[in-house]
Coordinates of C-alpha atoms and ligand atoms in Angstrom, one line a residue:
X86 CA 94.3 44.6 45.2
X87 CA 92.1 46.3 42.7
X88 CA 92.5 43.4 40.4
X89 CA 91.4 41.0 43.2
X90 CA 88.4 43.2 44.0
X91 CA 87.3 43.1 40.4
X92 CA 87.6 39.4 40.2
X93 CA 85.8 39.0 43.5
X94 CA 82.9 41.0 42.1
X95 CA 82.8 39.0 38.9
X96 CA 82.8 35.6 40.6
X97 CA 80.2 36.6 43.2
X98 CA 78.2 38.1 40.3
X99 CA 75.9 40.1 42.5
X100 CA 73.1 41.6 40.4
X101 CA 74.1 45.0 41.8
X102 CA 74.0 47.0 38.5
X103 CA 75.4 47.2 35.0
X104 CA 78.8 45.6 34.4
X105 CA 81.4 46.2 31.7
X106 CA 84.6 44.3 30.9
X107 CA 88.0 44.9 29.3
X108 CA 86.8 44.2 25.8
X109 CA 84.1 46.9 26.0
X110 CA 86.4 49.4 27.8
X111 CA 89.0 49.1 25.1
X112 CA 86.4 49.7 22.4
X113 CA 84.8 52.6 24.3
X114 CA 88.2 54.2 25.0
X115 CA 89.1 54.2 21.3
X116 CA 85.7 55.5 20.2
X117 CA 85.7 58.2 22.8
X118 CA 88.8 59.4 21.1
X119 CA 87.4 59.4 17.6
X120 CA 89.1 56.1 16.5
X121 CA 86.5 54.3 14.6
X122 CA 88.5 51.9 12.4
X123 CA 90.6 48.9 13.4
X124 CA 92.9 47.0 11.0
X125 CA 93.9 43.5 12.1
X126 CA 93.7 39.8 12.0
X127 CA 91.5 37.9 14.5
X128 CA 92.5 35.1 16.8
X129 CA 93.3 34.2 20.4
X130 CA 92.8 36.3 22.5
X131 CA 91.4 39.2 20.6
X132 CA 88.7 37.5 18.4
X133 CA 85.9 38.9 20.5
X134 CA 87.4 42.3 20.6
X135 CA 87.0 42.6 16.8
X136 CA 83.5 41.1 16.9
X137 CA 82.4 43.5 19.7
X138 CA 84.0 46.4 18.0
X139 CA 82.0 45.7 14.8
X140 CA 78.9 45.2 16.9
X141 CA 79.5 48.7 18.3
X142 CA 79.6 50.2 14.9
X143 CA 83.4 50.4 14.4
X144 CA 84.9 49.6 11.0
X145 CA 87.0 46.4 11.5
X146 CA 89.0 45.4 8.5
X147 CA 90.3 41.8 8.7
X148 CA 93.4 41.1 6.8
X149 CA 95.1 37.8 5.8
X150 CA 98.5 38.8 7.4
X151 CA 99.2 41.2 10.3
X152 CA 102.0 42.9 8.5
X153 CA 99.6 44.2 5.9
X154 CA 97.1 45.2 8.5
X155 CA 99.9 47.1 10.3
X156 CA 101.0 48.9 7.1
X157 CA 97.3 49.8 6.6
X158 CA 97.1 51.2 10.1
X159 CA 100.3 53.2 9.7
X160 CA 99.3 54.9 6.5
X161 CA 95.8 55.6 7.9
X162 CA 97.8 57.5 10.6
X163 CA 99.7 59.4 7.9
X164 CA 96.5 60.3 6.1
X165 CA 94.4 61.3 9.0
X166 CA 96.8 62.5 11.8
X167 CA 95.0 60.1 14.1
X168 CA 96.8 57.0 15.2
X169 CA 95.9 54.1 12.9
X170 CA 95.1 51.0 15.0
X171 CA 96.3 47.5 14.2
X172 CA 95.0 44.6 16.3
X173 CA 96.8 41.3 16.4
X174 CA 97.0 38.0 18.3
X175 CA 99.9 37.1 20.6
X176 CA 103.5 36.2 19.8
X177 CA 103.6 35.3 16.1
X178 CA 100.8 37.7 15.2
X179 CA 102.4 40.4 17.3
X180 CA 105.8 39.9 15.6
X181 CA 104.1 40.1 12.2
X182 CA 102.6 43.4 13.1
X183 CA 105.9 44.6 14.6
X184 CA 107.6 45.1 11.3
X185 CA 104.9 47.6 10.4
X186 CA 105.1 49.3 13.8
X187 CA 108.9 49.7 13.4
X188 CA 108.3 51.0 9.9
X189 CA 105.7 53.5 11.1
X190 CA 108.2 54.8 13.7
X191 CA 110.9 55.1 11.2
X192 CA 108.6 57.0 8.8
X193 CA 107.0 59.2 11.6
X194 CA 103.5 57.8 11.1
X195 CA 101.3 57.6 14.1
X196 CA 100.1 54.1 14.8
X197 CA 99.1 51.9 17.7
X198 CA 99.8 48.2 17.6
X199 CA 97.4 46.5 20.0
X200 CA 98.3 42.9 20.6
X201 CA 96.7 40.3 22.9
X202 CA 99.2 38.5 25.1
X203 CA 99.4 35.4 27.2
X204 CA 99.3 35.0 31.0
X205 CA 101.9 37.2 32.5
X206 CA 102.5 34.9 35.5
X207 CA 103.4 32.0 33.1
X208 CA 105.2 34.2 30.6
X209 CA 107.4 35.8 33.2
X210 CA 108.4 32.4 34.7
X211 CA 108.9 31.1 31.2
X212 CA 106.8 28.1 31.8
X213 CA 105.8 27.6 28.2
X214 CA 102.4 29.2 27.8
X215 CA 100.4 29.2 24.6
X216 CA 102.2 31.7 22.4
X217 CA 104.5 32.7 25.2
X218 CA 106.5 35.9 24.7
X219 CA 107.4 39.0 26.6
X220 CA 105.9 41.2 23.9
X221 CA 106.4 44.4 25.7
X222 CA 110.1 43.9 26.0
X223 CA 110.4 42.9 22.4
X224 CA 108.4 45.9 21.2
X225 CA 110.2 48.6 23.3
X226 CA 113.3 49.2 21.2
X227 CA 111.3 49.2 18.0
X228 CA 108.7 51.9 18.7
X229 CA 108.3 55.3 20.3
X230 CA 106.5 54.1 23.4
X231 CA 105.2 50.8 24.7
X232 CA 102.6 50.2 27.5
X233 CA 100.9 47.2 29.1
X234 CA 97.6 47.4 30.9
X235 CA 96.9 45.0 33.7
X236 CA 93.7 46.4 35.2
X237 CA 90.4 47.2 33.6
X238 CA 90.2 50.5 35.4
X239 CA 93.5 51.5 33.7
X240 CA 92.3 51.0 30.1
X241 CA 91.1 54.5 29.7
X242 CA 94.4 56.0 30.8
X243 CA 96.4 53.4 28.9
X244 CA 94.7 54.1 25.6
X245 CA 95.0 57.9 26.3
X246 CA 98.8 57.5 26.8
X247 CA 99.1 55.4 23.6
X248 CA 97.2 58.0 21.5
X249 CA 99.2 61.0 22.9
X250 CA 102.5 59.2 22.5
X251 CA 101.7 58.3 18.9
X252 CA 100.6 61.8 17.6
X253 CA 102.4 64.3 19.8
X254 CA 105.8 65.7 18.8
X255 CA 107.3 63.6 16.1
X256 CA 104.6 61.0 15.4
X257 CA 105.5 57.3 15.6
X258 CA 104.4 53.8 16.5
X259 CA 103.2 52.8 20.0
X260 CA 102.7 49.3 21.3
X261 CA 99.9 48.5 23.6
X262 CA 99.9 45.1 25.3
X263 CA 96.6 43.6 26.4
X264 CA 96.9 40.4 28.3
X265 CA 94.0 37.9 27.7
X266 CA 93.0 38.2 31.4
X267 CA 92.5 42.0 31.1
X268 CA 90.0 41.6 28.3
X269 CA 87.7 39.5 30.4
X270 CA 88.1 41.5 33.6
X271 CA 84.7 42.8 34.8
X272 CA 84.0 46.0 36.6
X273 CA 81.1 48.3 37.3
X274 CA 79.9 50.0 34.2
X275 CA 79.5 53.4 35.6
X276 CA 83.0 53.3 37.2
X277 CA 84.3 52.0 33.9
X278 CA 82.7 55.0 32.0
X279 CA 84.3 57.4 34.4
X280 CA 87.7 55.8 34.0
X281 CA 87.8 56.6 30.3
X282 CA 89.9 59.6 29.2
X283 CA 89.2 61.8 26.2
X284 CA 92.6 63.1 25.2
X285 CA 92.6 66.9 25.0
X286 CA 94.7 68.5 22.3
X287 CA 96.7 65.2 21.5
X288 CA 99.2 66.9 19.2
X289 CA 99.7 70.4 20.7
X290 CA 101.0 73.1 18.4
X291 CA 104.7 73.8 19.0
X292 CA 105.5 77.4 18.2
X293 CA 109.0 78.3 17.1
X294 CA 111.0 81.0 18.9
X295 CA 110.9 84.3 17.1
X296 CA 114.7 84.5 17.1
X297 CA 114.9 81.1 15.3
X298 CA 112.4 82.4 12.7
X299 CA 114.4 85.6 12.2
X300 CA 117.7 83.7 11.9
X301 CA 116.2 81.5 9.2
X302 CA 114.7 84.4 7.2
X303 CA 118.0 86.3 7.3
X304 CA 119.8 83.4 5.7
X305 CA 117.1 82.8 3.2
X306 CA 117.0 86.5 2.2
X307 CA 120.7 86.6 1.6
X308 CA 120.8 83.5 -0.6
X309 CA 121.9 83.6 -4.2
X310 CA 120.7 80.1 -5.1
X311 CA 118.1 79.2 -2.5
X312 CA 116.1 75.9 -2.5
X313 CA 113.3 74.6 -0.4
X314 CA 113.0 70.8 0.1
X315 CA 109.6 69.5 1.2
X316 CA 109.5 66.1 2.9
X317 CA 106.6 63.8 4.0
X318 CA 106.6 65.6 7.4
X319 CA 105.3 68.6 5.4
X320 CA 102.6 66.4 3.8
X321 CA 101.7 65.0 7.2
X322 CA 101.3 68.4 8.8
X323 CA 98.4 69.3 6.5
X324 CA 99.6 72.9 6.4
X325 CA 99.2 73.0 2.6
X326 CA 98.0 76.6 2.3
X327 CA 100.7 78.0 4.5
X328 CA 103.4 76.1 2.6
X329 CA 102.1 77.3 -0.7
X330 CA 102.1 80.9 0.5
X331 CA 105.6 80.6 1.8
X332 CA 106.9 79.1 -1.5
X333 CA 105.0 81.5 -3.8
X334 CA 105.8 84.6 -1.7
X335 CA 109.5 83.8 -1.7
X336 CA 109.6 82.6 -5.3
X337 CA 112.1 80.0 -4.2
X338 CA 112.3 76.8 -6.3
X339 CA 111.1 73.7 -4.3
X340 CA 112.0 70.1 -4.5
X341 CA 109.4 67.6 -3.2
X342 CA 110.6 64.3 -1.6
X343 CA 108.6 61.4 -2.9
X344 CA 105.6 61.5 -0.5
X345 CA 105.6 65.3 -0.5
X346 CA 104.8 65.4 -4.2
X347 CA 101.5 67.2 -4.7
X348 CA 101.6 69.5 -1.7
X349 CA 102.1 71.9 -4.6
X350 CA 101.5 70.4 -8.0
X351 CA 104.6 68.9 -9.7
X352 CA 103.7 71.1 -12.7
X353 CA 104.0 74.3 -10.5
X354 CA 106.4 76.7 -12.2
X355 CA 108.6 76.7 -9.1
X356 CA 108.8 72.9 -8.9
X357 CA 112.4 71.8 -9.4
X358 CA 111.7 68.1 -9.5
X359 CA 112.8 67.8 -13.1
X360 CA 116.1 69.5 -12.2
X361 CA 116.8 67.6 -9.0
X362 CA 120.5 66.9 -9.5
X363 CA 121.2 70.5 -10.5
X364 CA 119.4 72.2 -7.6
X365 CA 121.0 69.8 -5.0
X366 CA 124.4 70.4 -6.4
X367 CA 124.3 74.1 -7.1
X368 CA 122.1 75.6 -4.4
X369 CA 123.7 77.7 -1.7
X370 CA 121.0 77.9 1.0
X371 CA 118.7 75.0 1.5
X372 CA 115.6 75.0 3.7
X373 CA 114.3 71.6 4.7
X374 CA 110.7 71.4 5.7
X375 CA 109.8 68.1 7.2
X376 CA 112.5 66.2 5.4
X377 CA 115.5 64.5 7.0
X378 CA 119.0 64.6 5.7
X379 CA 119.2 60.8 5.7
X380 CA 120.3 58.4 2.9
X381 CA 117.5 59.6 0.7
X382 CA 119.3 63.0 0.5
X383 CA 122.8 61.5 0.6
X384 CA 123.2 62.7 4.2
X385 CA 123.5 66.3 3.0
X386 CA 127.0 65.8 1.7
X387 CA 129.1 64.1 -1.0
X388 CA 129.0 64.5 -4.7
X389 CA 125.2 65.0 -4.8
X390 CA 125.6 68.2 -2.9
X391 CA 128.4 69.7 -5.0
X392 CA 131.5 71.4 -3.5
X393 CA 132.2 70.3 0.2
X394 CA 130.8 72.8 2.7
X395 CA 129.1 74.8 0.0
X396 CA 125.7 74.7 1.6
X397 CA 124.0 76.5 4.4
X398 CA 121.0 74.6 5.8
X399 CA 117.8 75.8 7.4
X400 CA 115.7 73.0 8.9
X401 CA 112.1 73.1 10.1
X402 CA 111.3 70.0 12.2
X403 CA 109.3 69.1 15.2
X404 CA 112.1 66.9 16.6
X405 CA 115.0 68.9 18.1
X406 CA 117.3 65.9 18.0
X407 CA 116.9 65.7 14.2
X408 CA 118.9 69.0 13.9
X409 CA 122.6 68.5 13.2
X410 CA 122.0 64.7 12.7
X411 CA 124.2 64.6 9.5
X412 CA 125.6 68.0 8.9
X413 CA 125.6 71.2 10.9
X414 CA 122.3 73.2 10.6
X415 CA 122.9 76.9 10.5
X416 CA 119.3 77.8 11.3
X417 CA 117.2 75.3 13.1
X418 CA 113.5 76.1 13.4
X419 CA 112.0 73.7 15.8
X420 CA 108.2 73.4 16.0
X421 CA 105.3 72.0 14.1
X422 CA 105.4 72.8 10.4
X423 CA 102.0 74.6 10.4
X424 CA 103.2 77.0 13.1
X425 CA 106.7 77.4 11.8
X426 CA 105.7 78.1 8.2
X427 CA 103.0 80.6 9.3
X428 CA 105.6 82.3 11.6
X429 CA 108.0 82.6 8.6
X430 CA 105.3 84.0 6.4
X431 CA 104.2 86.5 9.0
X432 CA 107.8 87.6 9.7
X433 CA 108.6 88.0 6.0
X434 CA 106.6 91.2 5.9
X435 CA 105.2 92.8 2.8
X436 CA 108.0 92.6 0.3
X437 CA 110.5 89.8 -0.4
X438 CA 113.3 89.9 -3.0
X439 CA 112.8 87.4 -5.8
X440 CA 115.7 84.9 -6.0
X441 CA 118.3 86.0 -8.6
X442 CA 117.1 85.3 -12.1
X443 CA 120.3 83.6 -13.2
X444 CA 119.5 80.9 -10.7
X445 CA 115.8 80.5 -11.6
X446 CA 116.6 80.7 -15.3
X447 CA 119.3 78.0 -15.0
X448 CA 116.8 75.7 -13.3
X449 CA 114.1 76.4 -15.9
X450 CA 116.5 75.6 -18.7
X451 CA 117.5 72.3 -17.1
X452 CA 113.9 71.4 -16.4
X453 CA 112.9 72.0 -20.0
X454 CA 115.8 69.9 -21.3
X455 CA 115.0 67.0 -18.9
X456 CA 111.3 67.1 -19.5
X457 CA 111.8 67.0 -23.3
X458 CA 114.1 64.0 -22.9
X459 CA 111.6 62.2 -20.8
X460 CA 108.7 63.0 -23.1
X461 CA 110.3 61.1 -26.0
X462 CA 110.8 58.0 -23.8
X463 CA 107.2 58.1 -22.6
X464 CA 105.8 58.3 -26.1
X465 CA 107.5 55.2 -27.3
X466 CA 104.8 52.6 -27.8
X467 CA 107.2 49.7 -27.3
X468 CA 106.0 46.1 -27.3
X469 CA 106.9 44.5 -25.0
X470 CA 106.5 47.6 -22.9
X471 CA 109.5 49.0 -21.1
X472 CA 108.9 50.8 -17.8
X473 CA 108.7 54.3 -19.4
X474 CA 106.1 53.4 -21.9
X475 CA 103.9 51.7 -19.3
X476 CA 104.4 54.6 -16.9
X477 CA 103.5 57.1 -19.6
X478 CA 100.0 55.5 -19.7
X479 CA 99.7 55.7 -15.9
X480 CA 100.9 59.3 -15.8
X481 CA 97.9 60.3 -18.0
X482 CA 95.6 58.4 -15.6
X483 CA 96.7 60.5 -12.6
X484 CA 96.7 63.7 -14.7
X485 CA 93.0 63.0 -15.6
X486 CA 92.2 61.9 -12.0
X487 CA 94.3 64.1 -9.7
X488 CA 92.3 63.1 -6.6
X489 CA 93.0 59.4 -7.0
X490 CA 95.6 57.9 -4.7
X491 CA 98.7 56.4 -6.1
X492 CA 100.4 53.6 -4.1
X493 CA 103.8 52.6 -5.4
X494 CA 106.5 50.1 -4.7
X495 CA 109.1 48.0 -6.4
X496 CA 112.6 48.7 -7.5
X497 CA 112.5 50.1 -11.1
X498 CA 108.8 50.4 -10.8
X499 CA 109.2 52.7 -7.8
X500 CA 112.2 54.7 -9.0
X501 CA 110.9 55.4 -12.4
X502 CA 107.2 56.0 -11.4
X503 CA 108.4 58.6 -8.9
X504 CA 109.9 60.7 -11.6
X505 CA 107.4 60.0 -14.4
X506 CA 104.0 60.3 -12.6
X507 CA 103.2 63.9 -11.7
X508 CA 101.1 64.5 -8.6
X509 CA 98.7 67.4 -8.3
X510 CA 97.3 67.1 -4.8
X511 CA 98.8 66.6 -1.3
X512 CA 99.0 63.1 0.3
X513 CA 98.0 61.3 -2.9
X514 CA 101.3 59.5 -3.3
X515 CA 102.0 56.7 -0.8
X516 CA 105.1 54.7 -1.2
X517 CA 107.9 52.7 0.4
X518 CA 109.1 55.6 2.5
X519 CA 112.2 55.9 4.6
X520 CA 113.2 52.2 4.7
X521 CA 112.3 51.5 1.1
X522 CA 110.4 48.6 2.5
X523 CA 108.7 46.2 0.0
X524 CA 105.2 44.9 0.8
X525 CA 103.4 48.0 1.8
X526 CA 101.4 48.1 -1.4
X527 CA 98.2 46.2 -0.5
X528 CA 98.0 47.5 3.1
X529 CA 98.4 51.1 2.0
X530 CA 95.9 50.7 -0.9
X531 CA 93.3 49.2 1.4
X532 CA 93.7 51.9 4.1
X533 CA 93.7 54.6 1.5
X534 CA 90.4 53.4 0.0
X535 CA 88.9 53.0 3.5
X536 CA 90.0 56.3 4.9
X537 CA 89.4 58.5 1.9
X538 CA 86.8 56.7 -0.3
X539 CA 88.9 57.7 -3.3
X540 CA 89.8 55.3 -6.0
X541 CA 93.3 53.9 -5.5
X542 CA 95.9 52.9 -8.2
X543 CA 98.6 50.6 -6.8
X544 CA 101.6 50.4 -9.1
X545 CA 103.5 47.3 -8.0
X546 CA 106.7 45.6 -9.1
X547 CA 106.1 41.9 -9.4
X548 CA 108.5 41.2 -6.6
X549 CA 106.9 43.8 -4.3
X550 CA 103.5 42.5 -5.0
X551 CA 104.6 39.1 -3.8
X552 CA 105.0 40.3 -0.3
X553 CA 101.4 41.3 0.1
X554 CA 99.5 39.8 -2.8
X555 CA 97.1 37.6 -0.8
X556 CA 95.4 40.8 0.4
X557 CA 93.7 41.0 -3.0
X558 CA 91.2 38.7 -1.3
X559 CA 90.7 41.5 1.3
X560 CA 90.3 44.1 -1.4
X561 CA 87.6 41.9 -3.0
X562 CA 85.9 41.0 0.3
X563 CA 85.4 44.6 1.2
X564 CA 84.7 45.5 -2.4
X565 CA 87.2 48.4 -2.4
X566 CA 87.9 50.7 -5.4
X567 CA 91.5 49.5 -5.8
X568 CA 93.1 48.9 -9.1
X569 CA 96.4 47.0 -8.8
X570 CA 98.8 47.1 -11.7
X571 CA 101.6 44.5 -11.5
X572 CA 104.6 45.5 -13.6
X573 CA 105.5 41.9 -14.5
X574 CA 109.1 41.7 -15.8
X575 CA 109.5 38.1 -14.6
X576 CA 111.7 38.8 -11.7
X577 CA 113.5 41.0 -9.2
X578 CA 115.1 43.9 -11.1
X579 CA 114.6 42.0 -14.3
X580 CA 113.7 38.5 -15.4
X581 CA 116.6 37.5 -17.6
X582 CA 119.1 36.4 -15.0
X583 CA 120.4 32.8 -15.2
X584 CA 121.8 30.5 -12.6
X585 CA 125.5 31.3 -12.6
X586 CA 126.2 27.8 -11.4
X587 CA 124.6 26.4 -14.5
X588 CA 122.3 24.1 -12.5
X589 CA 118.6 23.6 -13.2
X590 CA 117.4 25.9 -10.4
X591 CA 116.3 29.3 -11.6
X592 CA 118.5 32.4 -10.8
X593 CA 117.9 33.8 -7.4
X594 CA 116.3 36.9 -8.9
X595 CA 114.1 35.2 -11.5
X596 CA 110.4 34.3 -11.1
X597 CA 108.1 32.0 -13.1
X598 CA 108.2 33.3 -16.7
X599 CA 105.0 34.9 -18.1
X600 CA 103.1 34.5 -14.8
X601 CA 99.4 35.6 -14.9
X602 CA 99.0 37.7 -11.8
X603 CA 95.6 38.8 -13.1
X604 CA 94.2 35.3 -12.4
X605 CA 94.9 35.7 -8.7
X606 CA 92.1 38.3 -8.2
X607 CA 89.7 36.3 -10.4
X608 CA 89.8 33.6 -7.7
X609 CA 88.0 36.1 -5.4
X610 CA 85.6 37.5 -7.9
X611 CA 87.6 40.6 -8.8
X612 CA 88.4 41.7 -12.4
X613 CA 91.7 40.4 -13.9
X614 CA 93.1 41.9 -17.0
X615 CA 96.2 41.0 -19.0
X616 CA 97.8 43.8 -21.0
X617 CA 100.8 44.1 -23.3
X618 CA 100.6 47.7 -24.7
X619 CA 100.4 51.2 -23.1
X620 CA 97.0 51.7 -24.8
X621 CA 95.6 48.5 -23.3
X622 CA 97.0 49.4 -20.0
X623 CA 95.4 52.9 -20.0
X624 CA 92.0 51.5 -21.1
X625 CA 92.1 48.8 -18.4
X626 CA 93.0 51.3 -15.6
X627 CA 90.3 53.7 -16.8
X628 CA 87.7 51.0 -16.7
X629 CA 88.7 49.9 -13.3
X630 CA 88.7 53.5 -11.9
X631 CA 85.3 54.3 -13.4
X632 CA 83.7 51.0 -12.2
X633 CA 85.5 51.2 -8.8
X634 CA 85.6 47.4 -9.0
X635 CA 88.5 45.5 -7.5
X636 CA 90.9 45.0 -10.4
X637 CA 94.3 43.5 -11.0
X638 CA 96.1 44.2 -14.2
X639 CA 99.0 42.1 -15.3
X640 CA 101.1 44.5 -17.3
X641 CA 103.8 42.6 -19.3
X642 CA 107.1 44.5 -19.1
X643 CA 110.2 43.6 -21.1
X644 CA 112.1 41.2 -18.8
X645 CA 115.3 42.8 -20.0
X646 CA 114.1 46.4 -19.1
X647 CA 115.1 46.7 -15.4
X648 CA 118.4 47.7 -13.8
X649 CA 119.9 46.2 -10.6
X650 CA 118.2 47.7 -7.6
X651 CA 116.6 50.5 -9.7
X652 CA 118.2 53.8 -8.9
X653 CA 119.9 52.7 -5.8
X654 CA 122.2 50.1 -7.4
X655 CA 125.2 51.6 -5.6
X656 CA 123.8 50.4 -2.3
X657 CA 123.9 46.8 -3.6
X658 CA 127.5 45.7 -3.1
X659 CA 128.8 43.5 -5.9
X660 CA 131.4 40.8 -5.5
X661 CA 134.7 41.6 -7.1
X662 CA 135.7 38.0 -6.7
X663 CA 133.8 35.8 -9.0
X664 CA 135.2 32.3 -9.6
X665 CA 134.5 30.6 -12.9
X666 CA 132.5 27.4 -12.4
Ligands
LIG1080 P1 111.1 62.5 3.5 O1 111.5 61.1 3.5 O2 109.9 62.8 2.7 O3 112.3 63.4 3.3 P2 111.3 62.3 6.3 O4 110.5 61.2 6.8 O5 112.8 62.1 6.2 O6 110.7 62.9 5.0 O7 111.2 63.5 7.3 C1 110.0 63.9 7.9 C2 110.4 64.8 9.0 O8 109.2 65.6 9.3 C3 110.8 64.1 10.3 O9 112.1 64.6 10.7 C4 109.7 64.5 11.3 O10 110.3 64.8 12.6 C5 109.2 65.8 10.7 N1 107.8 66.0 11.1 C6 106.8 65.1 11.0 N2 105.6 65.7 11.3 C7 105.9 67.0 11.6 C8 105.1 68.1 12.0 N3 103.8 68.1 12.1 N4 105.8 69.3 12.1 C9 107.1 69.4 12.0 N5 107.9 68.3 11.6 C10 107.3 67.2 11.4
LIG1081 MG1 110.2 42.8 -11.4

């Protein structure tokens, strides 16, 4: 009925006062809630939405492919704790964005995918509309929540629901379906304004129970070989000061997961990053702060974790269902990390026993041994470069520019950079996350530059870069301070594989030899540089970061240097049955 009334009004078009429409209401609803940036790709039926948003002063970043726009939105969510918005066209554009939405949900990044959709009446009868697809049904299993808005007067509440769903509790991806007809629906402007909703306290604090806090502290106090693991939930929470206080007050060694690096500097005396295997294997009580016991932590069991059942776990997480997901958790502390960590610090009281020195000394010795081993590999000025010598140069770049943002993906390029490049500040390292997805690089780099204004260094395997490389045009178009370094070893894992069938086709994992990725960015007016030594690489990156000009550096890496699947080769099953051809 309401819908009919609105249409009635629009067709009779009485000059009875100011009117608004679906387009404007969506924009006003986002802006009212402090969302001022949209990442997307224009097209039917949302072209005008982007235009009007730009006209209203929003930042609208147009990409070349929705997946990259989606990754950008998701990492904007991680960096700002506000849902990043990705805007796409119907069916195929929606599906392209959906990968990023699912990835956001998996990584607990708040994001809203807004897609235009075709006529409901035709879609539901499957009569073959333009880009026909029941997008809401497709999105549902892949995100935290999915909503469709059919009436202009519901846009305010629909956007409010999407925002709250994305950021409250465990953050995640939300899908918002906007049929073409909704966007052009007209209604009275004053009624429209009144229908908008400013979300109050979108991510309410969740205070842990005092008994849970006490249980956790009792375990921690009694530990002989305690360890704290920081995950990207801890980075997301922006509770940096409280986390530092907890760690320094307890004196317990900490291990940062990849995107948690820098909450405390990797060079902090309590950082056990360089003794990872030792602390995982030998610790007795482990406190997880915003880190899941998923595959990245070997599910909390197996060889990595030493003797079976040798661990007692404490877990701080906002999601109660995460507790006991892989192994039993002796002391769950459910709540938001800021509140939980502060409650722990408060309940610790004035004095806290330092962890036994045989434990901290053993870690220190192991760290020193591993750091010395690594140093010699980093110093080698090998030509062609291997991963270590190239990463040694980039390690110095971040040391000298700790506020720059490092984006990182690839196989060897990822695994080795994670260990080699120390981070000094929170939320400066953005990478493939929970899925290990390839192709996040350019989307993450663009959003990082847009959201923070800081220079971005994107360290990309040549394969990973291929998934998103066209976005260097976007980087140039918006003149963003992004320096992309492609570690070019001629292929996936390495460039030396040959066709096992002996035919003229290249091996499945090999790329064009000696490709010049630097020339891609030159097509769009950016700076391309070709380097073969660590010194050249360091100089080129410094120049790029100082000038803030869009730059792509083709860094030649020894094609024989990589290993299969980097550090996770064991996940890549190998055939035991190979027939001679
Ligand atoms: P990592 O991969 O770095 O180990 P994960 O993504 O596995 O990190 O884990 C992040 C965890 O943090 C998730 O279980 C998520 O529920 C939790 N989390 C995210 N944000 C918060 C928050 N603000 N407070 C508490 N827990 C959070
Ligand atoms: Mg490669």
